[in-house]
Tab-separated table of C-alpha atoms in Angstrom:
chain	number	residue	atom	x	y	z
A	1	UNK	CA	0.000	0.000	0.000
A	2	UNK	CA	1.496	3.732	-0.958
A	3	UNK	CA	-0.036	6.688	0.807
A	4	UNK	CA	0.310	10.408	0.490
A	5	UNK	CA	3.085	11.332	2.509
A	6	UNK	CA	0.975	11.844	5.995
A	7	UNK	CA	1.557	11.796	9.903
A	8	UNK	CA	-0.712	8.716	10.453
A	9	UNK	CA	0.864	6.960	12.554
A	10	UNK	CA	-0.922	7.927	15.590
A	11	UNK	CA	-4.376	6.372	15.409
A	12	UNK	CA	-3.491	3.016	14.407
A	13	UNK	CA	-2.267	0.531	16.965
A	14	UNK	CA	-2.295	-3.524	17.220
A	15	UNK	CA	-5.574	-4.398	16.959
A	16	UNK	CA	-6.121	-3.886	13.505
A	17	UNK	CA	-2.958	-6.197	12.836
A	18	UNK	CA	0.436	-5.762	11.935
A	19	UNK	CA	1.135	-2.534	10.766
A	20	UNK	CA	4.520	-1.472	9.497
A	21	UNK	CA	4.591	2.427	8.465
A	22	UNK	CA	8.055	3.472	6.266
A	23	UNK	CA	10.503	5.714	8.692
A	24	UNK	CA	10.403	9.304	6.834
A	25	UNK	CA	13.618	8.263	4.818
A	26	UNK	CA	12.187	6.120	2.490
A	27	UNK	CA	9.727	8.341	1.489
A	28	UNK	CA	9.842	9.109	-2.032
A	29	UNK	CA	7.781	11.426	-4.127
A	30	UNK	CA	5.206	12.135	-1.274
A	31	UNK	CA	4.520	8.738	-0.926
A	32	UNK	CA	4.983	6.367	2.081
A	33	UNK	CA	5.066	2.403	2.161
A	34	UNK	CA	2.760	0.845	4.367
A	35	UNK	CA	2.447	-3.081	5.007
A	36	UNK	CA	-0.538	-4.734	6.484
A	37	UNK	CA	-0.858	-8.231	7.891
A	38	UNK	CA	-3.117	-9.793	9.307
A	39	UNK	CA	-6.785	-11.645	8.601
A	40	UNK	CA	-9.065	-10.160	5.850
A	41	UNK	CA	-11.501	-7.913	8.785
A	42	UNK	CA	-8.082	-6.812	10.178
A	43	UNK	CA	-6.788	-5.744	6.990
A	44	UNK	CA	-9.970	-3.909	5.512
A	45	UNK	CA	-10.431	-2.360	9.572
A	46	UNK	CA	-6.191	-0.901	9.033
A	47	UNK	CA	-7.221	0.593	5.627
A	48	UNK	CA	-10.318	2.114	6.273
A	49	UNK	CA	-8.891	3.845	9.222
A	50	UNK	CA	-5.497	4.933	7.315
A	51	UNK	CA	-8.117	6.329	4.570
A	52	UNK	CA	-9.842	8.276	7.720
A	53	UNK	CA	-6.356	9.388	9.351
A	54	UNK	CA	-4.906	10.528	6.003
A	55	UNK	CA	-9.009	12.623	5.109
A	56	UNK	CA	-8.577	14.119	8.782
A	57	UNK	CA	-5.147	15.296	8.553
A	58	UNK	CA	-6.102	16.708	4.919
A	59	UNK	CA	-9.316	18.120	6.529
A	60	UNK	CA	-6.672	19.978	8.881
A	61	UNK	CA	-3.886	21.089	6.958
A	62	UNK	CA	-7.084	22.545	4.554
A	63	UNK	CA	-8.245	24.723	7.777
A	64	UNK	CA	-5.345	25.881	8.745
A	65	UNK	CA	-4.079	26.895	5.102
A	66	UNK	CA	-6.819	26.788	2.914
A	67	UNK	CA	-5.218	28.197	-0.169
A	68	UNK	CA	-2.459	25.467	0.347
A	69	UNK	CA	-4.247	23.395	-2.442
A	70	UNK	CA	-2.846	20.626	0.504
A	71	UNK	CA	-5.199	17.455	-0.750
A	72	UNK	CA	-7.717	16.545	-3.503
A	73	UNK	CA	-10.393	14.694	-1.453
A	74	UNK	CA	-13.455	17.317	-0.852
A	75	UNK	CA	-15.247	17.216	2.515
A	76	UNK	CA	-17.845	15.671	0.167
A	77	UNK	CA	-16.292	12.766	-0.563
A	78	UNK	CA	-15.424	10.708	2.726
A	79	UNK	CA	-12.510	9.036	1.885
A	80	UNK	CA	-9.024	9.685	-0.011
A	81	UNK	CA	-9.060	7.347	-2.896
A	82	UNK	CA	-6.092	6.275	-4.741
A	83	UNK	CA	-7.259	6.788	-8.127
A	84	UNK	CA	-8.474	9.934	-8.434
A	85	UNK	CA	-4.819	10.993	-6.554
A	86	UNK	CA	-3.099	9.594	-8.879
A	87	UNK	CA	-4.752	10.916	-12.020
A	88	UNK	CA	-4.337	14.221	-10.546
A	89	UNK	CA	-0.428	13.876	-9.946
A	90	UNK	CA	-0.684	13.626	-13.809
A	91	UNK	CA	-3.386	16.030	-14.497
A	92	UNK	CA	-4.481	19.486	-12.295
A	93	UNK	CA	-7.943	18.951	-10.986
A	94	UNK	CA	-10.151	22.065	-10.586
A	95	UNK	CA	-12.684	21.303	-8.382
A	96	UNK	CA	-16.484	23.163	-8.812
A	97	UNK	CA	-18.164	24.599	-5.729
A	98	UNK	CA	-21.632	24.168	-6.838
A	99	UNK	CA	-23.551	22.769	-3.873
A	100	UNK	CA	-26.768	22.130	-5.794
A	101	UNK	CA	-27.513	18.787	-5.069
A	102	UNK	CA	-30.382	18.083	-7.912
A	103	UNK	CA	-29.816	15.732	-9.331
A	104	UNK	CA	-28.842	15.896	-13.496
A	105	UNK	CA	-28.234	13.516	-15.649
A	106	UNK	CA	-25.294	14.471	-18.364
A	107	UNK	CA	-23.628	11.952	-21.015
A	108	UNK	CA	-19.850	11.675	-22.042
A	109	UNK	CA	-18.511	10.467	-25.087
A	110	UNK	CA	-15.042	8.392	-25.212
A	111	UNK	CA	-13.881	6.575	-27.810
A	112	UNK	CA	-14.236	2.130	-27.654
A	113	UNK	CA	-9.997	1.873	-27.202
A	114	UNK	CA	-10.351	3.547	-23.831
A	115	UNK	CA	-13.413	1.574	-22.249
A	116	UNK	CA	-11.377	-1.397	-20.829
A	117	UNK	CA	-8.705	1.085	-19.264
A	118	UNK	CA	-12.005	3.036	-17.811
A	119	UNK	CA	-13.603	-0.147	-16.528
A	120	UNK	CA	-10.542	-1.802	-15.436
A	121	UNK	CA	-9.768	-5.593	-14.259
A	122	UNK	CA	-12.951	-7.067	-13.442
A	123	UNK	CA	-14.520	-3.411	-13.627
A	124	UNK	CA	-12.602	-2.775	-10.147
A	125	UNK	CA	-12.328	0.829	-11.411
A	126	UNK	CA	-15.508	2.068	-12.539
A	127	UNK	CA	-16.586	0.816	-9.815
A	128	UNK	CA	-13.775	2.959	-7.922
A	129	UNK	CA	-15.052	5.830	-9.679
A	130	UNK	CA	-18.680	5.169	-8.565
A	131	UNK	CA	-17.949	4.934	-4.583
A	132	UNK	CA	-15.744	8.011	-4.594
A	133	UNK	CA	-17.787	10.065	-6.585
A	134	UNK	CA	-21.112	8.475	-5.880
A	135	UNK	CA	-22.141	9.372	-9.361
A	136	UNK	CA	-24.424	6.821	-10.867
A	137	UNK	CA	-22.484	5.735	-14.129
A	138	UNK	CA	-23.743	3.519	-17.166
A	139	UNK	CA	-21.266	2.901	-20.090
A	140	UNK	CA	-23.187	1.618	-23.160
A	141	UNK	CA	-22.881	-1.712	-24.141
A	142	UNK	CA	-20.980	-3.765	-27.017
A	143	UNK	CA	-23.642	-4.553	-28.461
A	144	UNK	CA	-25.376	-1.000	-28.882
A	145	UNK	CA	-22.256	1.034	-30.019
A	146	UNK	CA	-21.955	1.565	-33.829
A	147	UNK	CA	-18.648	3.290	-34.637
A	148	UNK	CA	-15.381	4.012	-32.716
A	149	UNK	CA	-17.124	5.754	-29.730
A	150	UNK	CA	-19.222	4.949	-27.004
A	151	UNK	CA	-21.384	6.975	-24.595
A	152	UNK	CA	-21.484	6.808	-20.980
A	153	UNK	CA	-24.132	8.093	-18.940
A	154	UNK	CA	-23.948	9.970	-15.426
A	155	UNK	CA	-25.893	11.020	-13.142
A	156	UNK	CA	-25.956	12.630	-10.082
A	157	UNK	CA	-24.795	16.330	-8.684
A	158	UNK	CA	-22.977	18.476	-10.367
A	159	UNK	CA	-19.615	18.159	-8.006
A	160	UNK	CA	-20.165	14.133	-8.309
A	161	UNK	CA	-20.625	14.597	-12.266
A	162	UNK	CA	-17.704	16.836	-12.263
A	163	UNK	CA	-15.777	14.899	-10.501
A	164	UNK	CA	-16.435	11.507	-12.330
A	165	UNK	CA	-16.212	12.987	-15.481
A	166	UNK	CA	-12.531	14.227	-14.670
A	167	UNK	CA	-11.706	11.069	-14.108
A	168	UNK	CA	-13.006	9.059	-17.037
A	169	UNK	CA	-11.571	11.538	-19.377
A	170	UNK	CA	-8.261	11.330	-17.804
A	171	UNK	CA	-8.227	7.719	-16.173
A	172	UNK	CA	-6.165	6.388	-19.888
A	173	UNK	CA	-3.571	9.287	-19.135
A	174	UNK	CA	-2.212	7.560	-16.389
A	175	UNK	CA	-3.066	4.087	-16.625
A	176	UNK	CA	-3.301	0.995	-19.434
Protein backbone atom coordinates (compact mmCIF):
# COMPACT_ATOMS: atom_id res chain seq x y z
CA UNK A 1 0.00 0.00 0.00
CA UNK A 2 1.50 3.73 -0.96
CA UNK A 3 -0.04 6.69 0.81
CA UNK A 4 0.31 10.41 0.49
CA UNK A 5 3.09 11.33 2.51
CA UNK A 6 0.97 11.84 5.99
CA UNK A 7 1.56 11.80 9.90
CA UNK A 8 -0.71 8.72 10.45
CA UNK A 9 0.86 6.96 12.55
CA UNK A 10 -0.92 7.93 15.59
CA UNK A 11 -4.38 6.37 15.41
CA UNK A 12 -3.49 3.02 14.41
CA UNK A 13 -2.27 0.53 16.97
CA UNK A 14 -2.30 -3.52 17.22
CA UNK A 15 -5.57 -4.40 16.96
CA UNK A 16 -6.12 -3.89 13.50
CA UNK A 17 -2.96 -6.20 12.84
CA UNK A 18 0.44 -5.76 11.94
CA UNK A 19 1.14 -2.53 10.77
CA UNK A 20 4.52 -1.47 9.50
CA UNK A 21 4.59 2.43 8.46
CA UNK A 22 8.06 3.47 6.27
CA UNK A 23 10.50 5.71 8.69
CA UNK A 24 10.40 9.30 6.83
CA UNK A 25 13.62 8.26 4.82
CA UNK A 26 12.19 6.12 2.49
CA UNK A 27 9.73 8.34 1.49
CA UNK A 28 9.84 9.11 -2.03
CA UNK A 29 7.78 11.43 -4.13
CA UNK A 30 5.21 12.13 -1.27
CA UNK A 31 4.52 8.74 -0.93
CA UNK A 32 4.98 6.37 2.08
CA UNK A 33 5.07 2.40 2.16
CA UNK A 34 2.76 0.84 4.37
CA UNK A 35 2.45 -3.08 5.01
CA UNK A 36 -0.54 -4.73 6.48
CA UNK A 37 -0.86 -8.23 7.89
CA UNK A 38 -3.12 -9.79 9.31
CA UNK A 39 -6.78 -11.65 8.60
CA UNK A 40 -9.07 -10.16 5.85
CA UNK A 41 -11.50 -7.91 8.79
CA UNK A 42 -8.08 -6.81 10.18
CA UNK A 43 -6.79 -5.74 6.99
CA UNK A 44 -9.97 -3.91 5.51
CA UNK A 45 -10.43 -2.36 9.57
CA UNK A 46 -6.19 -0.90 9.03
CA UNK A 47 -7.22 0.59 5.63
CA UNK A 48 -10.32 2.11 6.27
CA UNK A 49 -8.89 3.85 9.22
CA UNK A 50 -5.50 4.93 7.32
CA UNK A 51 -8.12 6.33 4.57
CA UNK A 52 -9.84 8.28 7.72
CA UNK A 53 -6.36 9.39 9.35
CA UNK A 54 -4.91 10.53 6.00
CA UNK A 55 -9.01 12.62 5.11
CA UNK A 56 -8.58 14.12 8.78
CA UNK A 57 -5.15 15.30 8.55
CA UNK A 58 -6.10 16.71 4.92
CA UNK A 59 -9.32 18.12 6.53
CA UNK A 60 -6.67 19.98 8.88
CA UNK A 61 -3.89 21.09 6.96
CA UNK A 62 -7.08 22.54 4.55
CA UNK A 63 -8.25 24.72 7.78
CA UNK A 64 -5.35 25.88 8.75
CA UNK A 65 -4.08 26.90 5.10
CA UNK A 66 -6.82 26.79 2.91
CA UNK A 67 -5.22 28.20 -0.17
CA UNK A 68 -2.46 25.47 0.35
CA UNK A 69 -4.25 23.40 -2.44
CA UNK A 70 -2.85 20.63 0.50
CA UNK A 71 -5.20 17.46 -0.75
CA UNK A 72 -7.72 16.55 -3.50
CA UNK A 73 -10.39 14.69 -1.45
CA UNK A 74 -13.45 17.32 -0.85
CA UNK A 75 -15.25 17.22 2.51
CA UNK A 76 -17.84 15.67 0.17
CA UNK A 77 -16.29 12.77 -0.56
CA UNK A 78 -15.42 10.71 2.73
CA UNK A 79 -12.51 9.04 1.89
CA UNK A 80 -9.02 9.69 -0.01
CA UNK A 81 -9.06 7.35 -2.90
CA UNK A 82 -6.09 6.27 -4.74
CA UNK A 83 -7.26 6.79 -8.13
CA UNK A 84 -8.47 9.93 -8.43
CA UNK A 85 -4.82 10.99 -6.55
CA UNK A 86 -3.10 9.59 -8.88
CA UNK A 87 -4.75 10.92 -12.02
CA UNK A 88 -4.34 14.22 -10.55
CA UNK A 89 -0.43 13.88 -9.95
CA UNK A 90 -0.68 13.63 -13.81
CA UNK A 91 -3.39 16.03 -14.50
CA UNK A 92 -4.48 19.49 -12.30
CA UNK A 93 -7.94 18.95 -10.99
CA UNK A 94 -10.15 22.06 -10.59
CA UNK A 95 -12.68 21.30 -8.38
CA UNK A 96 -16.48 23.16 -8.81
CA UNK A 97 -18.16 24.60 -5.73
CA UNK A 98 -21.63 24.17 -6.84
CA UNK A 99 -23.55 22.77 -3.87
CA UNK A 100 -26.77 22.13 -5.79
CA UNK A 101 -27.51 18.79 -5.07
CA UNK A 102 -30.38 18.08 -7.91
CA UNK A 103 -29.82 15.73 -9.33
CA UNK A 104 -28.84 15.90 -13.50
CA UNK A 105 -28.23 13.52 -15.65
CA UNK A 106 -25.29 14.47 -18.36
CA UNK A 107 -23.63 11.95 -21.01
CA UNK A 108 -19.85 11.68 -22.04
CA UNK A 109 -18.51 10.47 -25.09
CA UNK A 110 -15.04 8.39 -25.21
CA UNK A 111 -13.88 6.57 -27.81
CA UNK A 112 -14.24 2.13 -27.65
CA UNK A 113 -10.00 1.87 -27.20
CA UNK A 114 -10.35 3.55 -23.83
CA UNK A 115 -13.41 1.57 -22.25
CA UNK A 116 -11.38 -1.40 -20.83
CA UNK A 117 -8.70 1.08 -19.26
CA UNK A 118 -12.00 3.04 -17.81
CA UNK A 119 -13.60 -0.15 -16.53
CA UNK A 120 -10.54 -1.80 -15.44
CA UNK A 121 -9.77 -5.59 -14.26
CA UNK A 122 -12.95 -7.07 -13.44
CA UNK A 123 -14.52 -3.41 -13.63
CA UNK A 124 -12.60 -2.78 -10.15
CA UNK A 125 -12.33 0.83 -11.41
CA UNK A 126 -15.51 2.07 -12.54
CA UNK A 127 -16.59 0.82 -9.82
CA UNK A 128 -13.77 2.96 -7.92
CA UNK A 129 -15.05 5.83 -9.68
CA UNK A 130 -18.68 5.17 -8.57
CA UNK A 131 -17.95 4.93 -4.58
CA UNK A 132 -15.74 8.01 -4.59
CA UNK A 133 -17.79 10.06 -6.58
CA UNK A 134 -21.11 8.48 -5.88
CA UNK A 135 -22.14 9.37 -9.36
CA UNK A 136 -24.42 6.82 -10.87
CA UNK A 137 -22.48 5.73 -14.13
CA UNK A 138 -23.74 3.52 -17.17
CA UNK A 139 -21.27 2.90 -20.09
CA UNK A 140 -23.19 1.62 -23.16
CA UNK A 141 -22.88 -1.71 -24.14
CA UNK A 142 -20.98 -3.76 -27.02
CA UNK A 143 -23.64 -4.55 -28.46
CA UNK A 144 -25.38 -1.00 -28.88
CA UNK A 145 -22.26 1.03 -30.02
CA UNK A 146 -21.96 1.57 -33.83
CA UNK A 147 -18.65 3.29 -34.64
CA UNK A 148 -15.38 4.01 -32.72
CA UNK A 149 -17.12 5.75 -29.73
CA UNK A 150 -19.22 4.95 -27.00
CA UNK A 151 -21.38 6.98 -24.59
CA UNK A 152 -21.48 6.81 -20.98
CA UNK A 153 -24.13 8.09 -18.94
CA UNK A 154 -23.95 9.97 -15.43
CA UNK A 155 -25.89 11.02 -13.14
CA UNK A 156 -25.96 12.63 -10.08
CA UNK A 157 -24.79 16.33 -8.68
CA UNK A 158 -22.98 18.48 -10.37
CA UNK A 159 -19.61 18.16 -8.01
CA UNK A 160 -20.17 14.13 -8.31
CA UNK A 161 -20.62 14.60 -12.27
CA UNK A 162 -17.70 16.84 -12.26
CA UNK A 163 -15.78 14.90 -10.50
CA UNK A 164 -16.44 11.51 -12.33
CA UNK A 165 -16.21 12.99 -15.48
CA UNK A 166 -12.53 14.23 -14.67
CA UNK A 167 -11.71 11.07 -14.11
CA UNK A 168 -13.01 9.06 -17.04
CA UNK A 169 -11.57 11.54 -19.38
CA UNK A 170 -8.26 11.33 -17.80
CA UNK A 171 -8.23 7.72 -16.17
CA UNK A 172 -6.16 6.39 -19.89
CA UNK A 173 -3.57 9.29 -19.14
CA UNK A 174 -2.21 7.56 -16.39
CA UNK A 175 -3.07 4.09 -16.63
CA UNK A 176 -3.30 0.99 -19.43
Amino acid sequence: LIIPNTDISSGINAEYGDIQIAKDDTVQNGERKISICGRRSEIESALKLINEAIADKIKIDKKNNPTSGVGNASLEFDYVNELFDRICAVIPFSDIHDTDSTVKEEELIIPNTDTATVIGPKGIRIRDIRNYTKCAIKIQDDKDVNGDERSVSLRGTPRQIHRAMFMIQNITKVMR
